[in-house]
Short mmCIF file of C-alpha atoms in Angstrom, two decimals:
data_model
loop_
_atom_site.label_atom_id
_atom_site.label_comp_id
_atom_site.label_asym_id
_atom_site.label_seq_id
_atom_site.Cartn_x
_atom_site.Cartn_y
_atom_site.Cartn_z
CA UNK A 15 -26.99 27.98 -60.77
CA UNK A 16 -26.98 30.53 -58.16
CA UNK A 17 -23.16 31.74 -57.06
CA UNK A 18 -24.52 30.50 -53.18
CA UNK A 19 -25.58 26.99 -54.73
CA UNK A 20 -21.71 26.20 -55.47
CA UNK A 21 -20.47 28.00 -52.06
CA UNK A 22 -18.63 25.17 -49.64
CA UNK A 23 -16.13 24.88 -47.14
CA UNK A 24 -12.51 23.82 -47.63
CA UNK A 25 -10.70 21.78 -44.75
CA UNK A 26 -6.81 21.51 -45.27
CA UNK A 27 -5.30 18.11 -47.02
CA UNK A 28 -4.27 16.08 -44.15
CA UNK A 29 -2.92 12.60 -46.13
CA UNK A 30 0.24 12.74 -47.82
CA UNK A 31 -0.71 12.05 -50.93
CA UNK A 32 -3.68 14.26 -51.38
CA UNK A 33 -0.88 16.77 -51.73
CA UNK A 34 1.72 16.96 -54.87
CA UNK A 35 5.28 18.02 -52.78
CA UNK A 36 8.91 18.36 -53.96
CA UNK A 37 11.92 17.27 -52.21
CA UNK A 38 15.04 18.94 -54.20
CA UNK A 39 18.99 18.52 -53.55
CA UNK A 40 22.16 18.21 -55.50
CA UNK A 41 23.17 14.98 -56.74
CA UNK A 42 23.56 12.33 -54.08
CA UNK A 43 22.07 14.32 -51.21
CA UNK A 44 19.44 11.39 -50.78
CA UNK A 45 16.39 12.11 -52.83
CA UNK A 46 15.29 8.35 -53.42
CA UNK A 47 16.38 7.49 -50.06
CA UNK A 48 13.71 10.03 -48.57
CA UNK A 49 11.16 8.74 -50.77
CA UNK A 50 11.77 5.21 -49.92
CA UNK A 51 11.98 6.12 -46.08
CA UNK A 52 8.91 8.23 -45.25
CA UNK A 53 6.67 5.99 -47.80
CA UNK A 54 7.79 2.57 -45.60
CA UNK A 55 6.76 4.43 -42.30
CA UNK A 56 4.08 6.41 -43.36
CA UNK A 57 1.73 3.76 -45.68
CA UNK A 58 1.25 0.07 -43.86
CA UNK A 59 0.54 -1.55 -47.72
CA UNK A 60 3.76 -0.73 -49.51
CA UNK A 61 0.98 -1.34 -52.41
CA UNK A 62 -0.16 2.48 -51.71
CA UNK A 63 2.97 3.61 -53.24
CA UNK A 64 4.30 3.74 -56.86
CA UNK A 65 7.64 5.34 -58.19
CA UNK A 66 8.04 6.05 -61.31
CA UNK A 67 11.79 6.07 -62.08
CA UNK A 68 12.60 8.09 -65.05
CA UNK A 69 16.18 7.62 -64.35
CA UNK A 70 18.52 4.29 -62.41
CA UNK A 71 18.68 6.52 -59.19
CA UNK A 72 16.60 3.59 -57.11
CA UNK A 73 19.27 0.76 -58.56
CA UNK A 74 20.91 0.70 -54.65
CA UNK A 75 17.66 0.32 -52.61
CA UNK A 76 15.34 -2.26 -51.99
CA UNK A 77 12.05 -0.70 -52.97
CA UNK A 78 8.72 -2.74 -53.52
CA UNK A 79 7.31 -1.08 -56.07
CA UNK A 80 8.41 0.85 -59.14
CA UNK A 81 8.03 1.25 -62.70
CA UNK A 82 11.73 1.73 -64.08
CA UNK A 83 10.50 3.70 -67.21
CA UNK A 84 14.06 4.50 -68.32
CA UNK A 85 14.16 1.78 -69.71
CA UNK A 86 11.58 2.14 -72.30
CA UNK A 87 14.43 4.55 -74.13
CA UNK A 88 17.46 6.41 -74.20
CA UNK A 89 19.61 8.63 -76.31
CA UNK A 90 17.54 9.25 -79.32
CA UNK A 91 15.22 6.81 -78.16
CA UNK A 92 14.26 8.75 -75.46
CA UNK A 93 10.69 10.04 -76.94
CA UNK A 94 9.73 6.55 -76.34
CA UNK A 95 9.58 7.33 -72.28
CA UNK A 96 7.26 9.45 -72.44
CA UNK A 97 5.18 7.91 -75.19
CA UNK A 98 4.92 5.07 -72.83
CA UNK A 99 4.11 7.02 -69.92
CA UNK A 100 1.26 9.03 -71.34
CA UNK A 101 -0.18 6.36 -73.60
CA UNK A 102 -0.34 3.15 -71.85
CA UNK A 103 1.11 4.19 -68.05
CA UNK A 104 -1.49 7.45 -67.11
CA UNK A 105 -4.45 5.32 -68.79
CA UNK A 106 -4.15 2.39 -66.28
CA UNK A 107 -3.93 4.28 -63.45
CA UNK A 108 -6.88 6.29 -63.72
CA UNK A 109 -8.91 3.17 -65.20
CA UNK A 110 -7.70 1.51 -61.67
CA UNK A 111 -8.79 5.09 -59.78
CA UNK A 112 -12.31 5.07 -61.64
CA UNK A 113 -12.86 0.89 -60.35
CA UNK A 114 -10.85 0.43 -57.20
CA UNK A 115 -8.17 2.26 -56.13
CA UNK A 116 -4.70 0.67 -55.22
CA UNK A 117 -2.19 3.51 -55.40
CA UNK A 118 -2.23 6.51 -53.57
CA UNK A 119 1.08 8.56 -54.52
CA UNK A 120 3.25 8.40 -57.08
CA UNK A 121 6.86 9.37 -56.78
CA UNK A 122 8.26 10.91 -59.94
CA UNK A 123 12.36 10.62 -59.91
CA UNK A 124 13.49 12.55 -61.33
CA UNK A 125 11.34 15.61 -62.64
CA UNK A 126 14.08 16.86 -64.60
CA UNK A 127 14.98 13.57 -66.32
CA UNK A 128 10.65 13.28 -66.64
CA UNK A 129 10.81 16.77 -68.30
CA UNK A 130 13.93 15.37 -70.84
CA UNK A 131 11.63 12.90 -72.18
CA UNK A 132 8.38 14.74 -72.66
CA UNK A 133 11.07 17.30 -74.68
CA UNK A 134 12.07 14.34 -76.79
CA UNK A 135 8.82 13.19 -77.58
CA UNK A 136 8.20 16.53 -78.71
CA UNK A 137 10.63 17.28 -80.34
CA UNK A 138 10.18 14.16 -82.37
CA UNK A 139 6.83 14.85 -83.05
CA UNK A 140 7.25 17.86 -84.20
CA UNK A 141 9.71 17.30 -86.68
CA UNK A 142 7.50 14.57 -88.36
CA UNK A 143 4.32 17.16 -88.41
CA UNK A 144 6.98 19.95 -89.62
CA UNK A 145 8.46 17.71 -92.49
CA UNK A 146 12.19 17.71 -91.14
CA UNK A 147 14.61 15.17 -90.17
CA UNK A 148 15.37 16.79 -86.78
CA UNK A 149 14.55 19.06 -84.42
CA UNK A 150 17.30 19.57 -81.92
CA UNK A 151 16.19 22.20 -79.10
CA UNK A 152 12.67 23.55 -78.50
CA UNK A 153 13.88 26.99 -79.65
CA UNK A 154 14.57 25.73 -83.06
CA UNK A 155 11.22 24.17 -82.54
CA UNK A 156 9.87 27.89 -82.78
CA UNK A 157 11.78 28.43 -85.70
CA UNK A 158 11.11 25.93 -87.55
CA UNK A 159 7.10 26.59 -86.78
CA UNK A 160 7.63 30.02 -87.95
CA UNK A 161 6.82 31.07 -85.00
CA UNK A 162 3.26 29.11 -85.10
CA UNK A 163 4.28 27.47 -81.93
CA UNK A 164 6.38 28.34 -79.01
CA UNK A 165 8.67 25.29 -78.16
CA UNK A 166 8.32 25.86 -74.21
CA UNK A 167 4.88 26.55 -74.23
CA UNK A 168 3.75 23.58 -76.11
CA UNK A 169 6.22 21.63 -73.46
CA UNK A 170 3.91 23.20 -70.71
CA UNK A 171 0.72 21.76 -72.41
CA UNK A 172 2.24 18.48 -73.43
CA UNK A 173 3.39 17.69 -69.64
CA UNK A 174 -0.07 19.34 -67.82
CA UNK A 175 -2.39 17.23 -69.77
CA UNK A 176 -1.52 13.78 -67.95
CA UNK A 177 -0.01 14.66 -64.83
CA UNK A 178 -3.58 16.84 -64.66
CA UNK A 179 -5.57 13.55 -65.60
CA UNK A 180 -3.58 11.92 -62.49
CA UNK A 181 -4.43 14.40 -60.12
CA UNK A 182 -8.16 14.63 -61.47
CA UNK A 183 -8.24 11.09 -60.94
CA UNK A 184 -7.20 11.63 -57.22
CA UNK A 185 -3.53 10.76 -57.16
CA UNK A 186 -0.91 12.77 -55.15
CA UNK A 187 2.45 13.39 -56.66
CA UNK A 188 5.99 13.64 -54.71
CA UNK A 189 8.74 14.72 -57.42
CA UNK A 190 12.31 14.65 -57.10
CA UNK A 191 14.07 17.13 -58.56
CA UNK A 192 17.68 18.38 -58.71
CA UNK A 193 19.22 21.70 -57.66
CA UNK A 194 22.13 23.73 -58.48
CA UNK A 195 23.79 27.01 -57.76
CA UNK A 196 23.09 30.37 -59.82
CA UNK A 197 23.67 33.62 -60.01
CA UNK A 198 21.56 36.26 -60.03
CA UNK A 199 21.92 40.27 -61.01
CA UNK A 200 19.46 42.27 -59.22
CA UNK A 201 18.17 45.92 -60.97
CA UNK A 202 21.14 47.92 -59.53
CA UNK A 203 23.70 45.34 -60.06
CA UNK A 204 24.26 43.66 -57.19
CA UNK A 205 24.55 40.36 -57.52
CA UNK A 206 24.09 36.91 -55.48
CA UNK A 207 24.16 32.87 -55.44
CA UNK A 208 21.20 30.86 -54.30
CA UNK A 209 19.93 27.09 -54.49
CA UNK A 210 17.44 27.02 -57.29
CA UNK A 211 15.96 24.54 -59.54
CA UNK A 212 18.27 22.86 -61.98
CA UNK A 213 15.03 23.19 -64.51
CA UNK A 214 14.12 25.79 -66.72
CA UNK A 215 11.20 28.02 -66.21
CA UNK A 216 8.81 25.91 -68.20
CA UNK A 217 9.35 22.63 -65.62
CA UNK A 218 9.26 25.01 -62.71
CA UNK A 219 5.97 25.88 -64.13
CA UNK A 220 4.33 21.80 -63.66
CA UNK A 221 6.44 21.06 -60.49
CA UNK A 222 7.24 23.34 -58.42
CA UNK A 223 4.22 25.65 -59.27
CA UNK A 224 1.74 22.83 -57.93
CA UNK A 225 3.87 21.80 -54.66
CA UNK A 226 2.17 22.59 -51.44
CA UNK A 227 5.25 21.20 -49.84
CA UNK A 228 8.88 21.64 -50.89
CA UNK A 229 11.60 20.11 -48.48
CA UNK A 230 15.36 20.70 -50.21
CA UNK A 231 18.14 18.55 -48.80
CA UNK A 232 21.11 20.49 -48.12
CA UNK A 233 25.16 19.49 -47.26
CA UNK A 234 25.77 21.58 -44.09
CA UNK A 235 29.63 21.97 -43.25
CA UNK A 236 30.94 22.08 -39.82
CA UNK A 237 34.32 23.36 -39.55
CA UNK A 238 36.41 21.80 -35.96
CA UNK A 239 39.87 22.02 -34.88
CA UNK A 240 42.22 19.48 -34.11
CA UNK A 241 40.62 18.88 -30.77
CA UNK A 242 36.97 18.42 -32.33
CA UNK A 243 35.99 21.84 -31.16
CA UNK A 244 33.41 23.50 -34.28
CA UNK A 245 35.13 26.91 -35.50
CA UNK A 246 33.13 29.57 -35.64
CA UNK A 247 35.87 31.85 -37.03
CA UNK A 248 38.65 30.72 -39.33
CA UNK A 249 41.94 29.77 -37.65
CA UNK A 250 45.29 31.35 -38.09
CA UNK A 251 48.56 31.09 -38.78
CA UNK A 252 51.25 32.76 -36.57
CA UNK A 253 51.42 35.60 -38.82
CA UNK A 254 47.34 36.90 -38.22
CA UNK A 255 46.60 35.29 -41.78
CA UNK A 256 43.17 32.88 -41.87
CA UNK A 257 43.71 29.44 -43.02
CA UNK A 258 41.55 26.55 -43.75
CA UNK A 259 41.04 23.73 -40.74
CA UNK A 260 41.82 20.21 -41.69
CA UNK A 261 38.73 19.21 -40.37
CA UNK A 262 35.01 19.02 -41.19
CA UNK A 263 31.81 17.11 -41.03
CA UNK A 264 29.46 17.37 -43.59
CA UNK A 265 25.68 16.34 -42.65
CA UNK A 266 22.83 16.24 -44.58
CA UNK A 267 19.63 18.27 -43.39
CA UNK A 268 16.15 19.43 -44.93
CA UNK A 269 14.96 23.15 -45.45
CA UNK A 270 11.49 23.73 -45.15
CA UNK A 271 12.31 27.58 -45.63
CA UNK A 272 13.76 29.44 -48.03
CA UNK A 273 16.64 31.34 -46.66
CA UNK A 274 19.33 33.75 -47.52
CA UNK A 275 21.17 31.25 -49.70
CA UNK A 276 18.12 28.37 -50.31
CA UNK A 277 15.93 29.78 -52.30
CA UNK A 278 13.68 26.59 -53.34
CA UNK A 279 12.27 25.50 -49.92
CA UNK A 280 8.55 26.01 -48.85
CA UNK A 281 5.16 25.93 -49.82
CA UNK A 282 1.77 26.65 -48.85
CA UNK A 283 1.80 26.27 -45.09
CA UNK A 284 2.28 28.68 -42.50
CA UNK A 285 3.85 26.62 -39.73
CA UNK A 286 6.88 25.43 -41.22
CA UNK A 287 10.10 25.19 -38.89
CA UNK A 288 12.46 28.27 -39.31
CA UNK A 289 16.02 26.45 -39.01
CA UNK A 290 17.32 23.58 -40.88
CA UNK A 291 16.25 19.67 -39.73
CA UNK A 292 17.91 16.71 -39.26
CA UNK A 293 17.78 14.25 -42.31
CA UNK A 294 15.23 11.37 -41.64
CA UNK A 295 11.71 10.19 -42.42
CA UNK A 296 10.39 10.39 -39.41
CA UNK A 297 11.10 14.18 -38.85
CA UNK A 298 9.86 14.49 -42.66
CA UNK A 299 6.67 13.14 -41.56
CA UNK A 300 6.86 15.18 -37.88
CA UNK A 301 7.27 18.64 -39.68
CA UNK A 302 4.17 17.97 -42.29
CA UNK A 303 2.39 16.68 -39.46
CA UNK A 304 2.25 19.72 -37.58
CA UNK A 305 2.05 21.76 -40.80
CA UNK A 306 -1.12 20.55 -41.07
CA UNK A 307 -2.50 20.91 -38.04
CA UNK A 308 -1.07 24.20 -37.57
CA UNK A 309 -4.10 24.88 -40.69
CA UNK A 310 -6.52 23.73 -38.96
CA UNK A 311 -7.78 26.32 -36.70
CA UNK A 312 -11.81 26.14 -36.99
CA UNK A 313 -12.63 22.01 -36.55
CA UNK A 314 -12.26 19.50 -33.65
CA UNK A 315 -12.51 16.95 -35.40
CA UNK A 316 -8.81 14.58 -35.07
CA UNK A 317 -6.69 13.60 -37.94
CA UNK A 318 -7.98 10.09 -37.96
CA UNK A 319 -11.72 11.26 -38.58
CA UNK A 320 -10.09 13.98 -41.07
CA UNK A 321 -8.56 11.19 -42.59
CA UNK A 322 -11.45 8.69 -43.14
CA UNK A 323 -14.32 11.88 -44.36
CA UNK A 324 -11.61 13.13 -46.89
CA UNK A 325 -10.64 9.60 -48.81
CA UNK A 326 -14.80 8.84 -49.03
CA UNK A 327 -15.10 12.66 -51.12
CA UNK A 328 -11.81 11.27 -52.89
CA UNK A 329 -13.42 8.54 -54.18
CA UNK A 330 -16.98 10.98 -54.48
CA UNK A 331 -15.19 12.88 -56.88
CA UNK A 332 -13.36 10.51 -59.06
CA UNK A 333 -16.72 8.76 -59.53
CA UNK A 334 -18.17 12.09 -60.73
CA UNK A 335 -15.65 13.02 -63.12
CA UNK A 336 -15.56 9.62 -64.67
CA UNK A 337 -19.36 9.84 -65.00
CA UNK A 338 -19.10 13.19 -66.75
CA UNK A 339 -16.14 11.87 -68.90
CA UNK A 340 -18.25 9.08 -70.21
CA UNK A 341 -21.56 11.18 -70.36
CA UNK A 342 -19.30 14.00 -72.68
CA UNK A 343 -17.51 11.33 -74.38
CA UNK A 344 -14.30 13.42 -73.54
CA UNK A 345 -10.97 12.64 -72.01
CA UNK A 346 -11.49 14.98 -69.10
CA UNK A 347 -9.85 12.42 -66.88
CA UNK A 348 -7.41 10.51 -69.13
CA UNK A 349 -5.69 10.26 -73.01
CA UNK A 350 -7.59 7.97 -74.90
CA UNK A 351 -5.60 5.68 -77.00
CA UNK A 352 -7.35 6.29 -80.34
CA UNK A 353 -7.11 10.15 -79.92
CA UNK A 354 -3.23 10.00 -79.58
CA UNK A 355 -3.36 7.69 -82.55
CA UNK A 356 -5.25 10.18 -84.74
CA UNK A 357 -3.04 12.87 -83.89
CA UNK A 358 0.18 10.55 -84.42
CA UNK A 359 -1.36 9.71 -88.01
CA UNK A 360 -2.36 13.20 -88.66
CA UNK A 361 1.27 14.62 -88.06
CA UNK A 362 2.64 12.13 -89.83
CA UNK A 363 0.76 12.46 -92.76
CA UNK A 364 1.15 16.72 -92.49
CA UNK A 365 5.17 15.68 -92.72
CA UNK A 366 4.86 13.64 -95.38
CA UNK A 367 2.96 16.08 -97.69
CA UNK A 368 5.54 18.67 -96.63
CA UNK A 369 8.35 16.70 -97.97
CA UNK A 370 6.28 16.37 -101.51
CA UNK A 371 5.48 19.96 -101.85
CA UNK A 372 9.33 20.66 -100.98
CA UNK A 373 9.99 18.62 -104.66
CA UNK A 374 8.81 21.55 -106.33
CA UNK A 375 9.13 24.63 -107.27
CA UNK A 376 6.87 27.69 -106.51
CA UNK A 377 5.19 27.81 -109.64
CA UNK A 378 3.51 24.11 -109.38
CA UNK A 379 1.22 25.86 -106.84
CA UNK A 380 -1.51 26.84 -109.76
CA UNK A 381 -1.50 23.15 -110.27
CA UNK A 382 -1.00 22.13 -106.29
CA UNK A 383 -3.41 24.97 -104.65
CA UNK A 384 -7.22 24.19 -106.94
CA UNK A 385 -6.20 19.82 -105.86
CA UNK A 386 -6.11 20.99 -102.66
CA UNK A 387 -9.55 23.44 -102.38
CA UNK A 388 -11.04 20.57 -103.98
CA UNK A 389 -9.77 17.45 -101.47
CA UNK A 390 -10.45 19.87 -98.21
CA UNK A 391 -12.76 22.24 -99.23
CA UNK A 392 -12.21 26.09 -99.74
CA UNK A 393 -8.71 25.61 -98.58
CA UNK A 394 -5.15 24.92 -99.61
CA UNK A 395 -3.52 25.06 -96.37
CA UNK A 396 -3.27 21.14 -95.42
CA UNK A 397 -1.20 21.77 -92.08
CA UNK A 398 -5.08 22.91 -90.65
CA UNK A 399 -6.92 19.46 -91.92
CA UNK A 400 -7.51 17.04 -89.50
CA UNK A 401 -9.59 14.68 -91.26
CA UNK A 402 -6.83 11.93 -92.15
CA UNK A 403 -9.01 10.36 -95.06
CA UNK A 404 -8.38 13.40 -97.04
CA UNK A 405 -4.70 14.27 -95.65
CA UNK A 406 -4.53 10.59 -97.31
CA UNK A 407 -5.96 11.46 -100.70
CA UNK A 408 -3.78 14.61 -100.66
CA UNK A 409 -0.69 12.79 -100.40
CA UNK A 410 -1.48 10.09 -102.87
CA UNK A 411 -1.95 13.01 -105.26
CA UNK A 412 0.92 14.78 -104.64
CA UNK A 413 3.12 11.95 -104.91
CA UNK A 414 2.05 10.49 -108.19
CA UNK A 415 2.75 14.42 -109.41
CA UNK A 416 6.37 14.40 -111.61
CA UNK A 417 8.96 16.74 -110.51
CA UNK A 418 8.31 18.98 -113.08
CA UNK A 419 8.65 21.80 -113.29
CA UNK A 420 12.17 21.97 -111.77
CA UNK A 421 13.22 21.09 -108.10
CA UNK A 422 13.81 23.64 -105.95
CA UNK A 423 17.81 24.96 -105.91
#
């Protein structure tokens, strides 16, 4: 197919949720209030909308609908969170996309606590494939792989697999994410404090790295003197020295910006407003309003017709990609069940033989290494087999072997 065959034109997003966007803020700064806020005024069916709380953050508001995940686990029953949410959760909603569409955005709350999870799950798996009782951090993950796998970088391909099968399947994402203060050293030693993401790189990576929009909520101190007056400069005391006021507001607002202290803000919009704005939904949904509109320089068509043209190739190209799924028997759009199974079997089996061979010493391996060529053909390495019938007839094998000669010291 001819490069000018596959040429088209690309007209801005203008729906909320055929964007993934981030709203970030310390604890408490209203994250789940936001969500709950601009979703009410901005979708008539409260049916459009689905959170999916990964932590008890929603426990004070009336929402209508959410899917309190957290509870599938915690502590070292965490892994099952995310076994939950990528096995049964990320299924249905892309069987609903591919028949008739309900939801439109998901809210993830919180990111960080989402990225916890998928670590768990990992980490758990891992151990089982790797023939340990416990992995604790994804470094010792590389470790104990021998450096056959980097912990973060399997994290990365864990958590894109299903969030990509939501977005394939025509879903748009709003995460909420926490921030905190750090320091940074520049090349000649300077050094300064921003807002960042309370994530590592790897989350940054599958959040923030896919946001067209990021909005961080921010507590912005006014400083007033007795008479309610706001201070620019600090008072003082009747000797010249500054002193603190004993009283201050603290408010609330959203950053659109990054600025000399904010340094997650932004996105990938041009007209964005400059200064900070006051907390609410409906200036949420006023300054991506005109973000969008500020992108649309070449049509005049409205945001209504915009609107309407965009949802019918929505639905165009979820029908595609589920016929090509189908057609390549893949799981282009979604994890199929009996996949994860075969992988969950086929780790667990690897584990198991790994805990066998442990029982011996190095010099069974004349006896251990010509069983093996034989059951998988041409090779003795079993952590590369991923036929399970013969991981299967390797571990019966090794099993019924005696212990002899000696355990390992």
């Amino acid at each position: 197919m001819s490069y000018k065959e596959k040429k088209r034109k690309n007209t801005p997003k203008v729906e909320l949720h055929s964007i993934d966007s981030l709203i970030v803020g310390s604890y408490k700064t209203g994250k789940t209030r936001l969500w709950k806020e601009v979703t009410e005024l901005h979708y008539a069916n409260p049916e459009e909308t689905l959170l999916l709380a990964f932590e008890p953050g929603y426990e004070t508001w009336e929402l209508e609908n959410i899917i309190p995940i957290h509870e599938e686990g915690a502590g070292d029953d965490l892994w099952k969170v995310w076994y939950y949410f990528k096995n049964e959760l990320v299924p249905e909603l892309v069987k609903e996309a591919k028949e008739e569409r309900v939801v439109k955005l998901l809210g993830i709350d919180t990111a960080d606590r989402c990225i916890d999870a998928a670590t768990a799950w990992l980490l758990k798996d891992r151990a089982s494939k790797y023939g340990v009782k416990k992995i604790i951090t994804l470094q010792e993950l590389t470790e104990v792989s021998k450096g056959n796998e980097n912990g973060y970088t399997v994290l990365h391909d864990e958590m894109k697999k299903p969030f990509e099968a939501l977005k394939n399947a025509g879903y748009g994402k709003m995460s909420l994410a926490w921030t905190k203060e750090k320091e940074t050293t520049l090349y000649n030693g300077m050094k300064y404090n921003s807002i960042e993401l309370m994530m590592h790189q790897t989350g940054r990576k599958i959040f923030e790295s896919q946001a067209s929009l990021i909005c961080c909520l921010f507590n912005e101190v006014a400083v007033y003197d007795k008479s309610g007056n706001e201070l620019n400069d600090n008072l003082k005391d009747k000797r010249g020295k500054e002193k603190g006021s004993n009283f201050h507001e603290t408010r609330t607002v959203m950053v659109f910006r990054p600025t000399e202290y904010i340094s997650i803000a932004g996105g990938r919009y041009t007209d964005l407003p400059e200064e900070p704005t006051e907390y609410g939904s409906q200036s949420f949904l006023n300054v991506f309003e005109k973000a969008v509109k500020g992108q649309l320089k070449k049509t005049n068509k409205t945001i209504d017709v915009l609107k309407t043209e965009q949802e019918v190739e929505l639905k165009e190209k979820v029908r595609l990609l589920a016929e090509k799924s189908e057609k390549e028997n893949s799981d282009t759009l979604y994890i199929e069940q009996g996949d994860l199974d075969r992988n969950a079997a086929i780790n667990s089996l690897i584990g198991k033989i790994t805990t066998q061979v442990c029982r011996f010493n190095v010099s069974i391996n004349p006896l251990i290494v010509p069983k093996f060529k034989q059951i998988f053909g041409d090779t003795a390495d079993y952590k590369k087999v991923t036929d399970t019938a013969k991981l299967t007839e390797a571990l019966v094998y090794i099993s019924g072997l005696e212990s002899d000669p000696p355990l390992k010291k």
